[in-house]
Every structure is written in structure tokens, then in C-alpha cells.
Amino acid sequence: MITLSGINRLYRTDEIETTALQSIDLEIERGEFVAVMGPSGCGKSTLLNILGTIDRPSSGQYRFDETDLTGLPEAGLAAFRRDHLGYVFQSFNLIDELTIDENVELGLIYRKVPRQERRARVAAAMDRVGIAHRARHIPSQLSGGQQQRAAIARAIVGDPALILADEPTGNLDTENGAQIMDILAALNAEGSTIVMVTHSPSHADLARRRIDMLDGRVVLSVRGAI
Ligand code: ADP
Ligand code: MG
């Protein structure tokens, strides 16, 4: 599904040049659940942002199925994100002024999904993560674990080809973190492709493949039981 070839990402400021990613070659198959690990600053979020087309590589190629995303203009990438990707962030990133069901629905409005179908899909996504009873609340009225479940509902409501999660349990206590991992593992078992950054070895063990990064490079990639 995904092929990264020779991906580099440099950040230049006036005085310093940081190599966030260096010569990344990576293939991800449909249906995989990949955990990305490594010390702070090693490039995990940069890798996820490039996979999510929120950031562009300085050089190298990113192919998604038959499409070379590297050459697409921003409008094409925006359409790609809307149609194929779901994001889950450490800090939930729900819109505070909208209710939970409105947060989950927003992406479907951008996709011009008809109102009745939107309602059905929003209800199904909220049900899926056990947050339906909080549909009319605003995010600040929910616990962190509930907000992250709502964020997962928002990520899956459009039936994305790929779910990207950057430290999804990083702001949660052990029990809520475990619930989020249960949901992600179940989504993967049902066929979702997931790439997740985590600092937790036990959470990484729930993935079917682990990638270790160091100083902008992939230093280890292990599939199967770890
Ligand atoms: P991780 O998620 O593994 O902690 P990041 O991908 O966020 O690491 O960062 C990798 C490296 O790139 C770090 O050295 C970081 O300081 C640098 N970096 C990330 N984003 C920027 C940016 N917008 N401008 C300059 N340097 C950045
Ligand atoms: Mg990070």
C-alpha cells in the first residue's frame, strides 16, 4: 500500500540544519499494524506527518497504491487526506466549540456525504468506540479517555485506508490507555491499516510489526510476534 523510498527531511533555520529523517526506505502493506518507537527527537512524528502528507519530504518518493504523492500539489494532497486518512493525536485535537457528534461528523460534511448517511455513520462510529452516550456533550465535558475515543470515532467515520496515531495513549492513565489500545487492536483485526507512534513497549507488542528509529533512521523493523 505504502512505499517510501530514500525519504529525507531537513529542517533549516538561519543558524542550524536538522536532519529529522535520513534515507528512509519503508514498505507498509494493507492490514498491517505498525508500532513506531524510539527516543524523543528521533523523527517519529516527522515520519508520521510525512505519511499523513501534513509534511513533505525534502527529497525521496512516497507512493500510496499507484499514486506518487511526492509530486501532488497541495489541493491534491488535501483531497487524498480527506478521502483516505484518519488521524489520532496525543492531545485529541477535538474542536472545543462543537459537540462530540459534530466533531465526528465534520469530515463527512467536507466529503459532501448526504445528511442522512452522515447521521448513520456518525452514530455507528460513536457506537463502535463506546461514546454514543456523550454525543451531545462538548469535549471539555469529557474525560481524556472519552475524548480520545471520540477522536478515534472521528478518524474512522470516513472509513479511511490508513489510520495514523501519534502517541495516542501519551496523555492517558494506564486504564484509559489500555482501552484505546483495545479499540485500535480491534480495528486492525477488522482490517484497518494502522501506524502508531508509542513509547510503551507493551502497547507496541499489540502491533504486529515494530519499527525502531534512531537519529532520523529506521534501525530495526520486526514483523510477527516480538
Ligand atoms: P519525535 O517525534 O521522535 O520526538 P520529531 O519528528 O518531532 O521527533 O523531530 C525530529 C527532529 O526534527 C528533532 O530534532 C526536532 O527538533 C526536529 N524538528 C521537528 N520539527 C521541526 C521544525 N518544525 N523545525 C525545526 N526542527 C524540527
Ligand atoms: Mg513526536
PDB file of N, CA, C and O in Angstrom, residues 80-126:
ATOM      1  N   PHE A  80      -6.554  13.801  -0.930  1.00  0.00           N
ATOM      2  CA  PHE A  80      -6.042  12.488  -0.509  1.00  0.00           C
ATOM      3  C   PHE A  80      -6.273  12.268   0.990  1.00  0.00           C
ATOM      4  O   PHE A  80      -6.765  11.226   1.413  1.00  0.00           O
ATOM      5  N   ARG A  81      -5.924  13.281   1.781  1.00  0.00           N
ATOM      6  CA  ARG A  81      -6.109  13.170   3.236  1.00  0.00           C
ATOM      7  C   ARG A  81      -7.577  12.963   3.583  1.00  0.00           C
ATOM      8  O   ARG A  81      -7.933  12.110   4.395  1.00  0.00           O
ATOM      9  N   ARG A  82      -8.424  13.758   2.950  1.00  0.00           N
ATOM     10  CA  ARG A  82      -9.856  13.709   3.241  1.00  0.00           C
ATOM     11  C   ARG A  82     -10.428  12.325   2.920  1.00  0.00           C
ATOM     12  O   ARG A  82     -11.233  11.784   3.668  1.00  0.00           O
ATOM     13  N   ASP A  83      -9.981  11.739   1.806  1.00  0.00           N
ATOM     14  CA  ASP A  83     -10.599  10.504   1.324  1.00  0.00           C
ATOM     15  C   ASP A  83      -9.967   9.238   1.897  1.00  0.00           C
ATOM     16  O   ASP A  83     -10.593   8.187   1.907  1.00  0.00           O
ATOM     17  N   HIS A  84      -8.714   9.310   2.343  1.00  0.00           N
ATOM     18  CA  HIS A  84      -8.002   8.064   2.670  1.00  0.00           C
ATOM     19  C   HIS A  84      -7.434   7.976   4.078  1.00  0.00           C
ATOM     20  O   HIS A  84      -7.031   6.894   4.487  1.00  0.00           O
ATOM     21  N   LEU A  85      -7.330   9.082   4.803  1.00  0.00           N
ATOM     22  CA  LEU A  85      -6.610   9.052   6.073  1.00  0.00           C
ATOM     23  C   LEU A  85      -7.488   9.383   7.268  1.00  0.00           C
ATOM     24  O   LEU A  85      -8.445  10.148   7.168  1.00  0.00           O
ATOM     25  N   GLY A  86      -7.131   8.783   8.409  1.00  0.00           N
ATOM     26  CA  GLY A  86      -7.709   9.160   9.692  1.00  0.00           C
ATOM     27  C   GLY A  86      -6.575   9.421  10.664  1.00  0.00           C
ATOM     28  O   GLY A  86      -5.589   8.678  10.681  1.00  0.00           O
ATOM     29  N   TYR A  87      -6.694  10.487  11.453  1.00  0.00           N
ATOM     30  CA  TYR A  87      -5.620  10.861  12.373  1.00  0.00           C
ATOM     31  C   TYR A  87      -6.091  10.779  13.825  1.00  0.00           C
ATOM     32  O   TYR A  87      -7.205  11.176  14.143  1.00  0.00           O
ATOM     33  N   VAL A  88      -5.174  10.298  14.678  1.00  0.00           N
ATOM     34  CA  VAL A  88      -5.413  10.343  16.122  1.00  0.00           C
ATOM     35  C   VAL A  88      -4.160  10.955  16.749  1.00  0.00           C
ATOM     36  O   VAL A  88      -3.044  10.485  16.499  1.00  0.00           O
ATOM     37  N   PHE A  89      -4.347  12.008  17.538  1.00  0.00           N
ATOM     38  CA  PHE A  89      -3.210  12.731  18.110  1.00  0.00           C
ATOM     39  C   PHE A  89      -3.149  12.517  19.615  1.00  0.00           C
ATOM     40  O   PHE A  89      -4.153  12.214  20.259  1.00  0.00           O
ATOM     41  N   GLN A  90      -1.961  12.765  20.180  1.00  0.00           N
ATOM     42  CA  GLN A  90      -1.774  12.633  21.629  1.00  0.00           C
ATOM     43  C   GLN A  90      -2.743  13.535  22.390  1.00  0.00           C
ATOM     44  O   GLN A  90      -3.299  13.157  23.417  1.00  0.00           O
ATOM     45  N   SER A  91      -2.945  14.754  21.866  1.00  0.00           N
ATOM     46  CA  SER A  91      -3.752  15.745  22.590  1.00  0.00           C
ATOM     47  C   SER A  91      -5.179  15.849  22.031  1.00  0.00           C
ATOM     48  O   SER A  91      -5.833  16.877  22.175  1.00  0.00           O
ATOM     49  N   PHE A  92      -5.653  14.789  21.395  1.00  0.00           N
ATOM     50  CA  PHE A  92      -7.043  14.608  20.945  1.00  0.00           C
ATOM     51  C   PHE A  92      -7.414  15.552  19.794  1.00  0.00           C
ATOM     52  O   PHE A  92      -7.992  15.130  18.799  1.00  0.00           O
ATOM     53  N   ASN A  93      -7.141  16.869  19.960  1.00  0.00           N
ATOM     54  CA  ASN A  93      -7.405  17.855  18.897  1.00  0.00           C
ATOM     55  C   ASN A  93      -8.855  17.880  18.436  1.00  0.00           C
ATOM     56  O   ASN A  93      -9.129  18.012  17.249  1.00  0.00           O
ATOM     57  N   LEU A  94      -9.772  17.758  19.388  1.00  0.00           N
ATOM     58  CA  LEU A  94     -11.185  17.963  19.055  1.00  0.00           C
ATOM     59  C   LEU A  94     -11.470  19.463  19.057  1.00  0.00           C
ATOM     60  O   LEU A  94     -10.768  20.232  19.725  1.00  0.00           O
ATOM     61  N   ILE A  95     -12.490  19.874  18.332  1.00  0.00           N
ATOM     62  CA  ILE A  95     -12.852  21.300  18.293  1.00  0.00           C
ATOM     63  C   ILE A  95     -13.767  21.596  19.484  1.00  0.00           C
ATOM     64  O   ILE A  95     -14.857  21.023  19.609  1.00  0.00           O
ATOM     65  N   ASP A  96     -13.307  22.474  20.373  1.00  0.00           N
ATOM     66  CA  ASP A  96     -13.981  22.705  21.650  1.00  0.00           C
ATOM     67  C   ASP A  96     -15.392  23.269  21.499  1.00  0.00           C
ATOM     68  O   ASP A  96     -16.244  23.044  22.357  1.00  0.00           O
ATOM     69  N   GLU A  97     -15.630  24.013  20.424  1.00  0.00           N
ATOM     70  CA  GLU A  97     -16.919  24.679  20.250  1.00  0.00           C
ATOM     71  C   GLU A  97     -17.985  23.751  19.677  1.00  0.00           C
ATOM     72  O   GLU A  97     -19.161  24.106  19.632  1.00  0.00           O
ATOM     73  N   LEU A  98     -17.574  22.568  19.229  1.00  0.00           N
ATOM     74  CA  LEU A  98     -18.528  21.636  18.632  1.00  0.00           C
ATOM     75  C   LEU A  98     -18.816  20.488  19.599  1.00  0.00           C
ATOM     76  O   LEU A  98     -17.951  20.112  20.392  1.00  0.00           O
ATOM     77  N   THR A  99     -20.037  19.938  19.510  1.00  0.00           N
ATOM     78  CA  THR A  99     -20.343  18.745  20.297  1.00  0.00           C
ATOM     79  C   THR A  99     -19.569  17.552  19.725  1.00  0.00           C
ATOM     80  O   THR A  99     -19.009  17.629  18.628  1.00  0.00           O
ATOM     81  N   ILE A 100     -19.578  16.454  20.489  1.00  0.00           N
ATOM     82  CA  ILE A 100     -18.847  15.267  20.051  1.00  0.00           C
ATOM     83  C   ILE A 100     -19.371  14.773  18.699  1.00  0.00           C
ATOM     84  O   ILE A 100     -18.590  14.496  17.784  1.00  0.00           O
ATOM     85  N   ASP A 101     -20.695  14.682  18.554  1.00  0.00           N
ATOM     86  CA  ASP A 101     -21.192  14.178  17.263  1.00  0.00           C
ATOM     87  C   ASP A 101     -20.882  15.147  16.115  1.00  0.00           C
ATOM     88  O   ASP A 101     -20.609  14.711  14.997  1.00  0.00           O
ATOM     89  N   GLU A 102     -20.870  16.443  16.404  1.00  0.00           N
ATOM     90  CA  GLU A 102     -20.489  17.407  15.356  1.00  0.00           C
ATOM     91  C   GLU A 102     -19.014  17.265  14.979  1.00  0.00           C
ATOM     92  O   GLU A 102     -18.643  17.369  13.799  1.00  0.00           O
ATOM     93  N   ASN A 103     -18.162  17.027  15.989  1.00  0.00           N
ATOM     94  CA  ASN A 103     -16.741  16.773  15.709  1.00  0.00           C
ATOM     95  C   ASN A 103     -16.571  15.562  14.792  1.00  0.00           C
ATOM     96  O   ASN A 103     -15.796  15.593  13.842  1.00  0.00           O
ATOM     97  N   VAL A 104     -17.309  14.505  15.112  1.00  0.00           N
ATOM     98  CA  VAL A 104     -17.175  13.268  14.333  1.00  0.00           C
ATOM     99  C   VAL A 104     -17.727  13.463  12.916  1.00  0.00           C
ATOM    100  O   VAL A 104     -17.211  12.922  11.949  1.00  0.00           O
ATOM    101  N   GLU A 105     -18.756  14.307  12.809  1.00  0.00           N
ATOM    102  CA  GLU A 105     -19.450  14.494  11.528  1.00  0.00           C
ATOM    103  C   GLU A 105     -18.687  15.383  10.537  1.00  0.00           C
ATOM    104  O   GLU A 105     -18.846  15.257   9.317  1.00  0.00           O
ATOM    105  N   LEU A 106     -17.844  16.271  11.061  1.00  0.00           N
ATOM    106  CA  LEU A 106     -17.269  17.348  10.253  1.00  0.00           C
ATOM    107  C   LEU A 106     -16.615  16.865   8.956  1.00  0.00           C
ATOM    108  O   LEU A 106     -16.860  17.419   7.873  1.00  0.00           O
ATOM    109  N   GLY A 107     -15.798  15.812   9.046  1.00  0.00           N
ATOM    110  CA  GLY A 107     -15.101  15.318   7.857  1.00  0.00           C
ATOM    111  C   GLY A 107     -16.058  14.838   6.780  1.00  0.00           C
ATOM    112  O   GLY A 107     -15.773  14.956   5.583  1.00  0.00           O
ATOM    113  N   LEU A 108     -17.209  14.309   7.210  1.00  0.00           N
ATOM    114  CA  LEU A 108     -18.198  13.814   6.236  1.00  0.00           C
ATOM    115  C   LEU A 108     -18.874  14.978   5.519  1.00  0.00           C
ATOM    116  O   LEU A 108     -19.282  14.851   4.364  1.00  0.00           O
ATOM    117  N   ILE A 109     -19.003  16.116   6.214  1.00  0.00           N
ATOM    118  CA  ILE A 109     -19.571  17.308   5.567  1.00  0.00           C
ATOM    119  C   ILE A 109     -18.621  17.776   4.461  1.00  0.00           C
ATOM    120  O   ILE A 109     -19.052  18.069   3.345  1.00  0.00           O
ATOM    121  N   TYR A 110     -17.309  17.797   4.776  1.00  0.00           N
ATOM    122  CA  TYR A 110     -16.320  18.165   3.752  1.00  0.00           C
ATOM    123  C   TYR A 110     -16.375  17.225   2.566  1.00  0.00           C
ATOM    124  O   TYR A 110     -16.114  17.610   1.433  1.00  0.00           O
ATOM    125  N   ARG A 111     -16.713  15.956   2.837  1.00  0.00           N
ATOM    126  CA  ARG A 111     -16.783  14.972   1.748  1.00  0.00           C
ATOM    127  C   ARG A 111     -18.135  14.993   1.047  1.00  0.00           C
ATOM    128  O   ARG A 111     -18.400  14.163   0.187  1.00  0.00           O
ATOM    129  N   LYS A 112     -18.994  15.898   1.481  1.00  0.00           N
ATOM    130  CA  LYS A 112     -20.317  16.072   0.860  1.00  0.00           C
ATOM    131  C   LYS A 112     -21.172  14.804   0.956  1.00  0.00           C
ATOM    132  O   LYS A 112     -21.964  14.485   0.065  1.00  0.00           O
ATOM    133  N   VAL A 113     -21.020  14.069   2.039  1.00  0.00           N
ATOM    134  CA  VAL A 113     -21.874  12.912   2.300  1.00  0.00           C
ATOM    135  C   VAL A 113     -23.261  13.437   2.681  1.00  0.00           C
ATOM    136  O   VAL A 113     -23.377  14.364   3.492  1.00  0.00           O
ATOM    137  N   PRO A 114     -24.335  12.878   2.085  1.00  0.00           N
ATOM    138  CA  PRO A 114     -25.684  13.352   2.387  1.00  0.00           C
ATOM    139  C   PRO A 114     -26.023  13.232   3.875  1.00  0.00           C
ATOM    140  O   PRO A 114     -25.555  12.314   4.552  1.00  0.00           O
ATOM    141  N   ARG A 115     -26.865  14.141   4.341  1.00  0.00           N
ATOM    142  CA  ARG A 115     -27.157  14.287   5.766  1.00  0.00           C
ATOM    143  C   ARG A 115     -27.583  12.979   6.444  1.00  0.00           C
ATOM    144  O   ARG A 115     -27.086  12.640   7.511  1.00  0.00           O
ATOM    145  N   GLN A 116     -28.482  12.242   5.810  1.00  0.00           N
ATOM    146  CA  GLN A 116     -28.996  11.023   6.437  1.00  0.00           C
ATOM    147  C   GLN A 116     -27.898   9.969   6.601  1.00  0.00           C
ATOM    148  O   GLN A 116     -27.789   9.322   7.642  1.00  0.00           O
ATOM    149  N   GLU A 117     -27.083   9.835   5.560  1.00  0.00           N
ATOM    150  CA  GLU A 117     -25.971   8.887   5.634  1.00  0.00           C
ATOM    151  C   GLU A 117     -24.961   9.342   6.685  1.00  0.00           C
ATOM    152  O   GLU A 117     -24.402   8.526   7.424  1.00  0.00           O
ATOM    153  N   ARG A 118     -24.732  10.662   6.767  1.00  0.00           N
ATOM    154  CA  ARG A 118     -23.814  11.195   7.784  1.00  0.00           C
ATOM    155  C   ARG A 118     -24.264  10.788   9.172  1.00  0.00           C
ATOM    156  O   ARG A 118     -23.484  10.292   9.974  1.00  0.00           O
ATOM    157  N   ARG A 119     -25.561  11.004   9.444  1.00  0.00           N
ATOM    158  CA  ARG A 119     -26.091  10.679  10.767  1.00  0.00           C
ATOM    159  C   ARG A 119     -25.867   9.216  11.114  1.00  0.00           C
ATOM    160  O   ARG A 119     -25.457   8.867  12.216  1.00  0.00           O
ATOM    161  N   ALA A 120     -26.145   8.335  10.135  1.00  0.00           N
ATOM    162  CA  ALA A 120     -25.998   6.896  10.375  1.00  0.00           C
ATOM    163  C   ALA A 120     -24.534   6.534  10.630  1.00  0.00           C
ATOM    164  O   ALA A 120     -24.218   5.754  11.540  1.00  0.00           O
ATOM    165  N   ARG A 121     -23.635   7.132   9.848  1.00  0.00           N
ATOM    166  CA  ARG A 121     -22.223   6.784  10.000  1.00  0.00           C
ATOM    167  C   ARG A 121     -21.649   7.346  11.299  1.00  0.00           C
ATOM    168  O   ARG A 121     -20.828   6.696  11.953  1.00  0.00           O
ATOM    169  N   VAL A 122     -22.069   8.557  11.666  1.00  0.00           N
ATOM    170  CA  VAL A 122     -21.605   9.157  12.925  1.00  0.00           C
ATOM    171  C   VAL A 122     -22.063   8.295  14.097  1.00  0.00           C
ATOM    172  O   VAL A 122     -21.288   7.981  15.007  1.00  0.00           O
ATOM    173  N   ALA A 123     -23.327   7.874  14.059  1.00  0.00           N
ATOM    174  CA  ALA A 123     -23.865   7.047  15.143  1.00  0.00           C
ATOM    175  C   ALA A 123     -23.105   5.729  15.229  1.00  0.00           C
ATOM    176  O   ALA A 123     -22.751   5.273  16.324  1.00  0.00           O
ATOM    177  N   ALA A 124     -22.817   5.122  14.084  1.00  0.00           N
ATOM    178  CA  ALA A 124     -22.100   3.838  14.078  1.00  0.00           C
ATOM    179  C   ALA A 124     -20.675   4.005  14.617  1.00  0.00           C
ATOM    180  O   ALA A 124     -20.199   3.170  15.398  1.00  0.00           O
ATOM    181  N   ALA A 125     -20.009   5.085  14.218  1.00  0.00           N
ATOM    182  CA  ALA A 125     -18.620   5.303  14.673  1.00  0.00           C
ATOM    183  C   ALA A 125     -18.577   5.556  16.176  1.00  0.00           C
ATOM    184  O   ALA A 125     -17.699   5.039  16.880  1.00  0.00           O
ATOM    185  N   MET A 126     -19.539   6.345  16.675  1.00  0.00           N
ATOM    186  CA  MET A 126     -19.557   6.635  18.117  1.00  0.00           C
ATOM    187  C   MET A 126     -19.884   5.373  18.909  1.00  0.00           C
ATOM    188  O   MET A 126     -19.311   5.134  19.971  1.00  0.00           O
TER     189      MET A 126
END
